[in-house]
Amino acid sequence: MNVELPFPVSAQITGVTKAATFTRLADALADALAAVRAGLARLPPDADQAACLAGCFGEACPARIAHRLIEFGAVRAMACIGVESVHPIHLRVANPE
Protein backbone atom coordinates (compact mmCIF):
# COMPACT_ATOMS: atom_id res chain seq x y z
CA MET A 1 0.00 0.00 0.00
CA ASN A 2 1.45 3.35 -1.03
CA VAL A 3 0.30 6.39 0.93
CA GLU A 4 0.96 9.88 -0.40
CA LEU A 5 1.79 12.60 2.11
CA PRO A 6 1.82 16.37 1.53
CA PHE A 7 5.38 16.67 2.89
CA PRO A 8 8.78 14.96 2.61
CA VAL A 9 9.76 12.31 5.17
CA SER A 10 13.11 11.83 6.91
CA ALA A 11 14.20 8.40 8.19
CA GLN A 12 17.10 7.38 10.43
CA ILE A 13 18.23 4.47 12.58
CA THR A 14 20.71 5.91 15.07
CA GLY A 15 24.04 4.11 14.92
CA VAL A 16 23.09 2.28 11.73
CA THR A 17 22.05 4.80 9.07
CA LYS A 18 22.41 8.52 8.55
CA ALA A 19 19.26 10.57 8.22
CA ALA A 20 17.86 10.41 4.70
CA THR A 21 15.12 12.68 3.42
CA PHE A 22 12.69 11.47 0.79
CA THR A 23 11.20 14.42 -1.06
CA ARG A 24 9.16 12.90 -3.89
CA LEU A 25 5.78 13.19 -2.18
CA ALA A 26 4.10 10.30 -3.99
CA ASP A 27 6.79 7.90 -2.76
CA ALA A 28 8.23 9.59 0.36
CA LEU A 29 6.64 7.30 2.94
CA ALA A 30 7.19 4.10 0.94
CA ASP A 31 10.84 5.03 0.34
CA ALA A 32 11.38 5.99 3.99
CA LEU A 33 9.89 2.69 5.18
CA ALA A 34 12.04 0.77 2.69
CA ALA A 35 15.12 2.55 4.08
CA VAL A 36 14.13 1.65 7.65
CA ARG A 37 13.59 -2.01 6.69
CA ALA A 38 16.96 -2.12 4.90
CA GLY A 39 18.68 -0.60 7.92
CA LEU A 40 17.05 -3.08 10.28
CA ALA A 41 18.19 -5.95 8.08
CA ARG A 42 21.78 -4.79 8.64
CA LEU A 43 21.52 -5.26 12.42
CA PRO A 44 19.77 -7.98 12.32
CA PRO A 45 17.25 -8.23 15.15
CA ASP A 46 16.38 -11.55 16.80
CA ALA A 47 13.08 -13.22 15.91
CA ASP A 48 11.05 -11.56 18.69
CA GLN A 49 12.42 -8.08 17.96
CA ALA A 50 11.98 -8.61 14.19
CA ALA A 51 8.32 -9.51 14.73
CA CYS A 52 7.79 -6.44 16.90
CA LEU A 53 9.48 -4.12 14.38
CA ALA A 54 7.54 -5.70 11.50
CA GLY A 55 4.41 -4.72 13.40
CA CYS A 56 5.71 -1.14 13.53
CA PHE A 57 7.22 -0.75 10.06
CA GLY A 58 5.90 -3.69 8.00
CA GLU A 59 4.12 -3.70 4.67
CA ALA A 60 0.70 -3.28 6.32
CA CYS A 61 1.68 -0.14 8.30
CA PRO A 62 1.84 2.84 5.89
CA ALA A 63 -1.66 4.17 6.63
CA ARG A 64 -1.09 4.06 10.40
CA ILE A 65 2.35 5.65 10.06
CA ALA A 66 0.97 8.34 7.74
CA HIS A 67 -1.69 9.15 10.33
CA ARG A 68 0.95 9.47 13.08
CA LEU A 69 3.17 11.66 10.88
CA ILE A 70 0.23 13.95 10.09
CA GLU A 71 -0.98 14.12 13.69
CA PHE A 72 2.32 14.14 15.61
CA GLY A 73 5.05 14.86 13.04
CA ALA A 74 7.08 11.79 13.97
CA VAL A 75 7.09 8.05 14.56
CA ARG A 76 9.71 6.60 16.88
CA ALA A 77 10.65 3.10 17.99
CA MET A 78 13.66 1.27 19.41
CA ALA A 79 15.53 -1.66 17.94
CA CYS A 80 17.14 -3.57 20.82
CA ILE A 81 19.86 -5.90 19.58
CA GLY A 82 21.29 -8.08 22.30
CA VAL A 83 21.58 -6.70 25.81
CA GLU A 84 23.56 -3.51 25.20
CA SER A 85 22.78 -2.39 21.65
CA VAL A 86 19.83 0.00 21.35
CA HIS A 87 19.13 1.86 18.10
CA PRO A 88 16.41 4.54 18.06
CA ILE A 89 14.39 4.58 14.83
CA HIS A 90 12.98 7.92 13.67
CA LEU A 91 10.55 8.80 10.89
CA ARG A 92 9.88 12.54 10.81
CA VAL A 93 8.16 15.16 8.77
CA ALA A 94 10.98 16.91 6.88
CA ASN A 95 11.07 20.52 5.80
CA PRO A 96 10.91 20.87 2.04
CA GLU A 97 14.21 22.09 0.65
PDB file of C-alpha atoms in Angstrom:
ATOM      1  CA  MET A   1       0.000   0.000   0.000  1.00  0.00           C
ATOM      2  CA  ASN A   2       1.452   3.352  -1.029  1.00  0.00           C
ATOM      3  CA  VAL A   3       0.301   6.388   0.932  1.00  0.00           C
ATOM      4  CA  GLU A   4       0.956   9.881  -0.398  1.00  0.00           C
ATOM      5  CA  LEU A   5       1.787  12.603   2.108  1.00  0.00           C
ATOM      6  CA  PRO A   6       1.820  16.368   1.534  1.00  0.00           C
ATOM      7  CA  PHE A   7       5.376  16.669   2.892  1.00  0.00           C
ATOM      8  CA  PRO A   8       8.780  14.964   2.612  1.00  0.00           C
ATOM      9  CA  VAL A   9       9.763  12.307   5.167  1.00  0.00           C
ATOM     10  CA  SER A  10      13.112  11.825   6.912  1.00  0.00           C
ATOM     11  CA  ALA A  11      14.197   8.401   8.187  1.00  0.00           C
ATOM     12  CA  GLN A  12      17.103   7.378  10.425  1.00  0.00           C
ATOM     13  CA  ILE A  13      18.226   4.465  12.584  1.00  0.00           C
ATOM     14  CA  THR A  14      20.714   5.913  15.069  1.00  0.00           C
ATOM     15  CA  GLY A  15      24.038   4.114  14.919  1.00  0.00           C
ATOM     16  CA  VAL A  16      23.093   2.278  11.727  1.00  0.00           C
ATOM     17  CA  THR A  17      22.046   4.795   9.074  1.00  0.00           C
ATOM     18  CA  LYS A  18      22.408   8.520   8.553  1.00  0.00           C
ATOM     19  CA  ALA A  19      19.258  10.573   8.224  1.00  0.00           C
ATOM     20  CA  ALA A  20      17.861  10.408   4.705  1.00  0.00           C
ATOM     21  CA  THR A  21      15.118  12.680   3.421  1.00  0.00           C
ATOM     22  CA  PHE A  22      12.693  11.469   0.792  1.00  0.00           C
ATOM     23  CA  THR A  23      11.199  14.418  -1.063  1.00  0.00           C
ATOM     24  CA  ARG A  24       9.158  12.900  -3.886  1.00  0.00           C
ATOM     25  CA  LEU A  25       5.784  13.187  -2.185  1.00  0.00           C
ATOM     26  CA  ALA A  26       4.102  10.301  -3.992  1.00  0.00           C
ATOM     27  CA  ASP A  27       6.792   7.904  -2.756  1.00  0.00           C
ATOM     28  CA  ALA A  28       8.226   9.595   0.356  1.00  0.00           C
ATOM     29  CA  LEU A  29       6.639   7.299   2.937  1.00  0.00           C
ATOM     30  CA  ALA A  30       7.194   4.097   0.936  1.00  0.00           C
ATOM     31  CA  ASP A  31      10.839   5.031   0.343  1.00  0.00           C
ATOM     32  CA  ALA A  32      11.383   5.990   3.994  1.00  0.00           C
ATOM     33  CA  LEU A  33       9.889   2.695   5.178  1.00  0.00           C
ATOM     34  CA  ALA A  34      12.037   0.766   2.694  1.00  0.00           C
ATOM     35  CA  ALA A  35      15.117   2.552   4.076  1.00  0.00           C
ATOM     36  CA  VAL A  36      14.127   1.653   7.647  1.00  0.00           C
ATOM     37  CA  ARG A  37      13.587  -2.006   6.692  1.00  0.00           C
ATOM     38  CA  ALA A  38      16.961  -2.123   4.896  1.00  0.00           C
ATOM     39  CA  GLY A  39      18.680  -0.600   7.918  1.00  0.00           C
ATOM     40  CA  LEU A  40      17.047  -3.080  10.282  1.00  0.00           C
ATOM     41  CA  ALA A  41      18.190  -5.951   8.080  1.00  0.00           C
ATOM     42  CA  ARG A  42      21.777  -4.791   8.644  1.00  0.00           C
ATOM     43  CA  LEU A  43      21.522  -5.261  12.418  1.00  0.00           C
ATOM     44  CA  PRO A  44      19.773  -7.976  12.323  1.00  0.00           C
ATOM     45  CA  PRO A  45      17.247  -8.231  15.154  1.00  0.00           C
ATOM     46  CA  ASP A  46      16.381 -11.548  16.795  1.00  0.00           C
ATOM     47  CA  ALA A  47      13.080 -13.220  15.910  1.00  0.00           C
ATOM     48  CA  ASP A  48      11.050 -11.560  18.687  1.00  0.00           C
ATOM     49  CA  GLN A  49      12.418  -8.085  17.959  1.00  0.00           C
ATOM     50  CA  ALA A  50      11.983  -8.614  14.193  1.00  0.00           C
ATOM     51  CA  ALA A  51       8.323  -9.505  14.730  1.00  0.00           C
ATOM     52  CA  CYS A  52       7.789  -6.437  16.904  1.00  0.00           C
ATOM     53  CA  LEU A  53       9.485  -4.120  14.381  1.00  0.00           C
ATOM     54  CA  ALA A  54       7.540  -5.698  11.504  1.00  0.00           C
ATOM     55  CA  GLY A  55       4.408  -4.720  13.403  1.00  0.00           C
ATOM     56  CA  CYS A  56       5.712  -1.138  13.530  1.00  0.00           C
ATOM     57  CA  PHE A  57       7.224  -0.753  10.057  1.00  0.00           C
ATOM     58  CA  GLY A  58       5.903  -3.685   8.000  1.00  0.00           C
ATOM     59  CA  GLU A  59       4.120  -3.700   4.668  1.00  0.00           C
ATOM     60  CA  ALA A  60       0.701  -3.279   6.317  1.00  0.00           C
ATOM     61  CA  CYS A  61       1.679  -0.139   8.299  1.00  0.00           C
ATOM     62  CA  PRO A  62       1.844   2.842   5.888  1.00  0.00           C
ATOM     63  CA  ALA A  63      -1.659   4.166   6.628  1.00  0.00           C
ATOM     64  CA  ARG A  64      -1.090   4.057  10.399  1.00  0.00           C
ATOM     65  CA  ILE A  65       2.354   5.647  10.059  1.00  0.00           C
ATOM     66  CA  ALA A  66       0.975   8.341   7.738  1.00  0.00           C
ATOM     67  CA  HIS A  67      -1.695   9.148  10.329  1.00  0.00           C
ATOM     68  CA  ARG A  68       0.949   9.474  13.077  1.00  0.00           C
ATOM     69  CA  LEU A  69       3.168  11.659  10.879  1.00  0.00           C
ATOM     70  CA  ILE A  70       0.234  13.949  10.088  1.00  0.00           C
ATOM     71  CA  GLU A  71      -0.983  14.116  13.695  1.00  0.00           C
ATOM     72  CA  PHE A  72       2.317  14.139  15.610  1.00  0.00           C
ATOM     73  CA  GLY A  73       5.049  14.863  13.043  1.00  0.00           C
ATOM     74  CA  ALA A  74       7.083  11.793  13.968  1.00  0.00           C
ATOM     75  CA  VAL A  75       7.094   8.051  14.557  1.00  0.00           C
ATOM     76  CA  ARG A  76       9.710   6.601  16.878  1.00  0.00           C
ATOM     77  CA  ALA A  77      10.650   3.097  17.986  1.00  0.00           C
ATOM     78  CA  MET A  78      13.665   1.272  19.411  1.00  0.00           C
ATOM     79  CA  ALA A  79      15.533  -1.662  17.945  1.00  0.00           C
ATOM     80  CA  CYS A  80      17.138  -3.568  20.819  1.00  0.00           C
ATOM     81  CA  ILE A  81      19.857  -5.896  19.582  1.00  0.00           C
ATOM     82  CA  GLY A  82      21.289  -8.075  22.295  1.00  0.00           C
ATOM     83  CA  VAL A  83      21.579  -6.704  25.806  1.00  0.00           C
ATOM     84  CA  GLU A  84      23.556  -3.509  25.201  1.00  0.00           C
ATOM     85  CA  SER A  85      22.779  -2.389  21.654  1.00  0.00           C
ATOM     86  CA  VAL A  86      19.835   0.004  21.351  1.00  0.00           C
ATOM     87  CA  HIS A  87      19.125   1.860  18.102  1.00  0.00           C
ATOM     88  CA  PRO A  88      16.407   4.542  18.060  1.00  0.00           C
ATOM     89  CA  ILE A  89      14.387   4.582  14.834  1.00  0.00           C
ATOM     90  CA  HIS A  90      12.978   7.920  13.668  1.00  0.00           C
ATOM     91  CA  LEU A  91      10.552   8.804  10.894  1.00  0.00           C
ATOM     92  CA  ARG A  92       9.878  12.540  10.810  1.00  0.00           C
ATOM     93  CA  VAL A  93       8.161  15.163   8.767  1.00  0.00           C
ATOM     94  CA  ALA A  94      10.976  16.905   6.881  1.00  0.00           C
ATOM     95  CA  ASN A  95      11.069  20.516   5.804  1.00  0.00           C
ATOM     96  CA  PRO A  96      10.912  20.871   2.039  1.00  0.00           C
ATOM     97  CA  GLU A  97      14.210  22.089   0.650  1.00  0.00           C
TER      98      GLU A  97
END
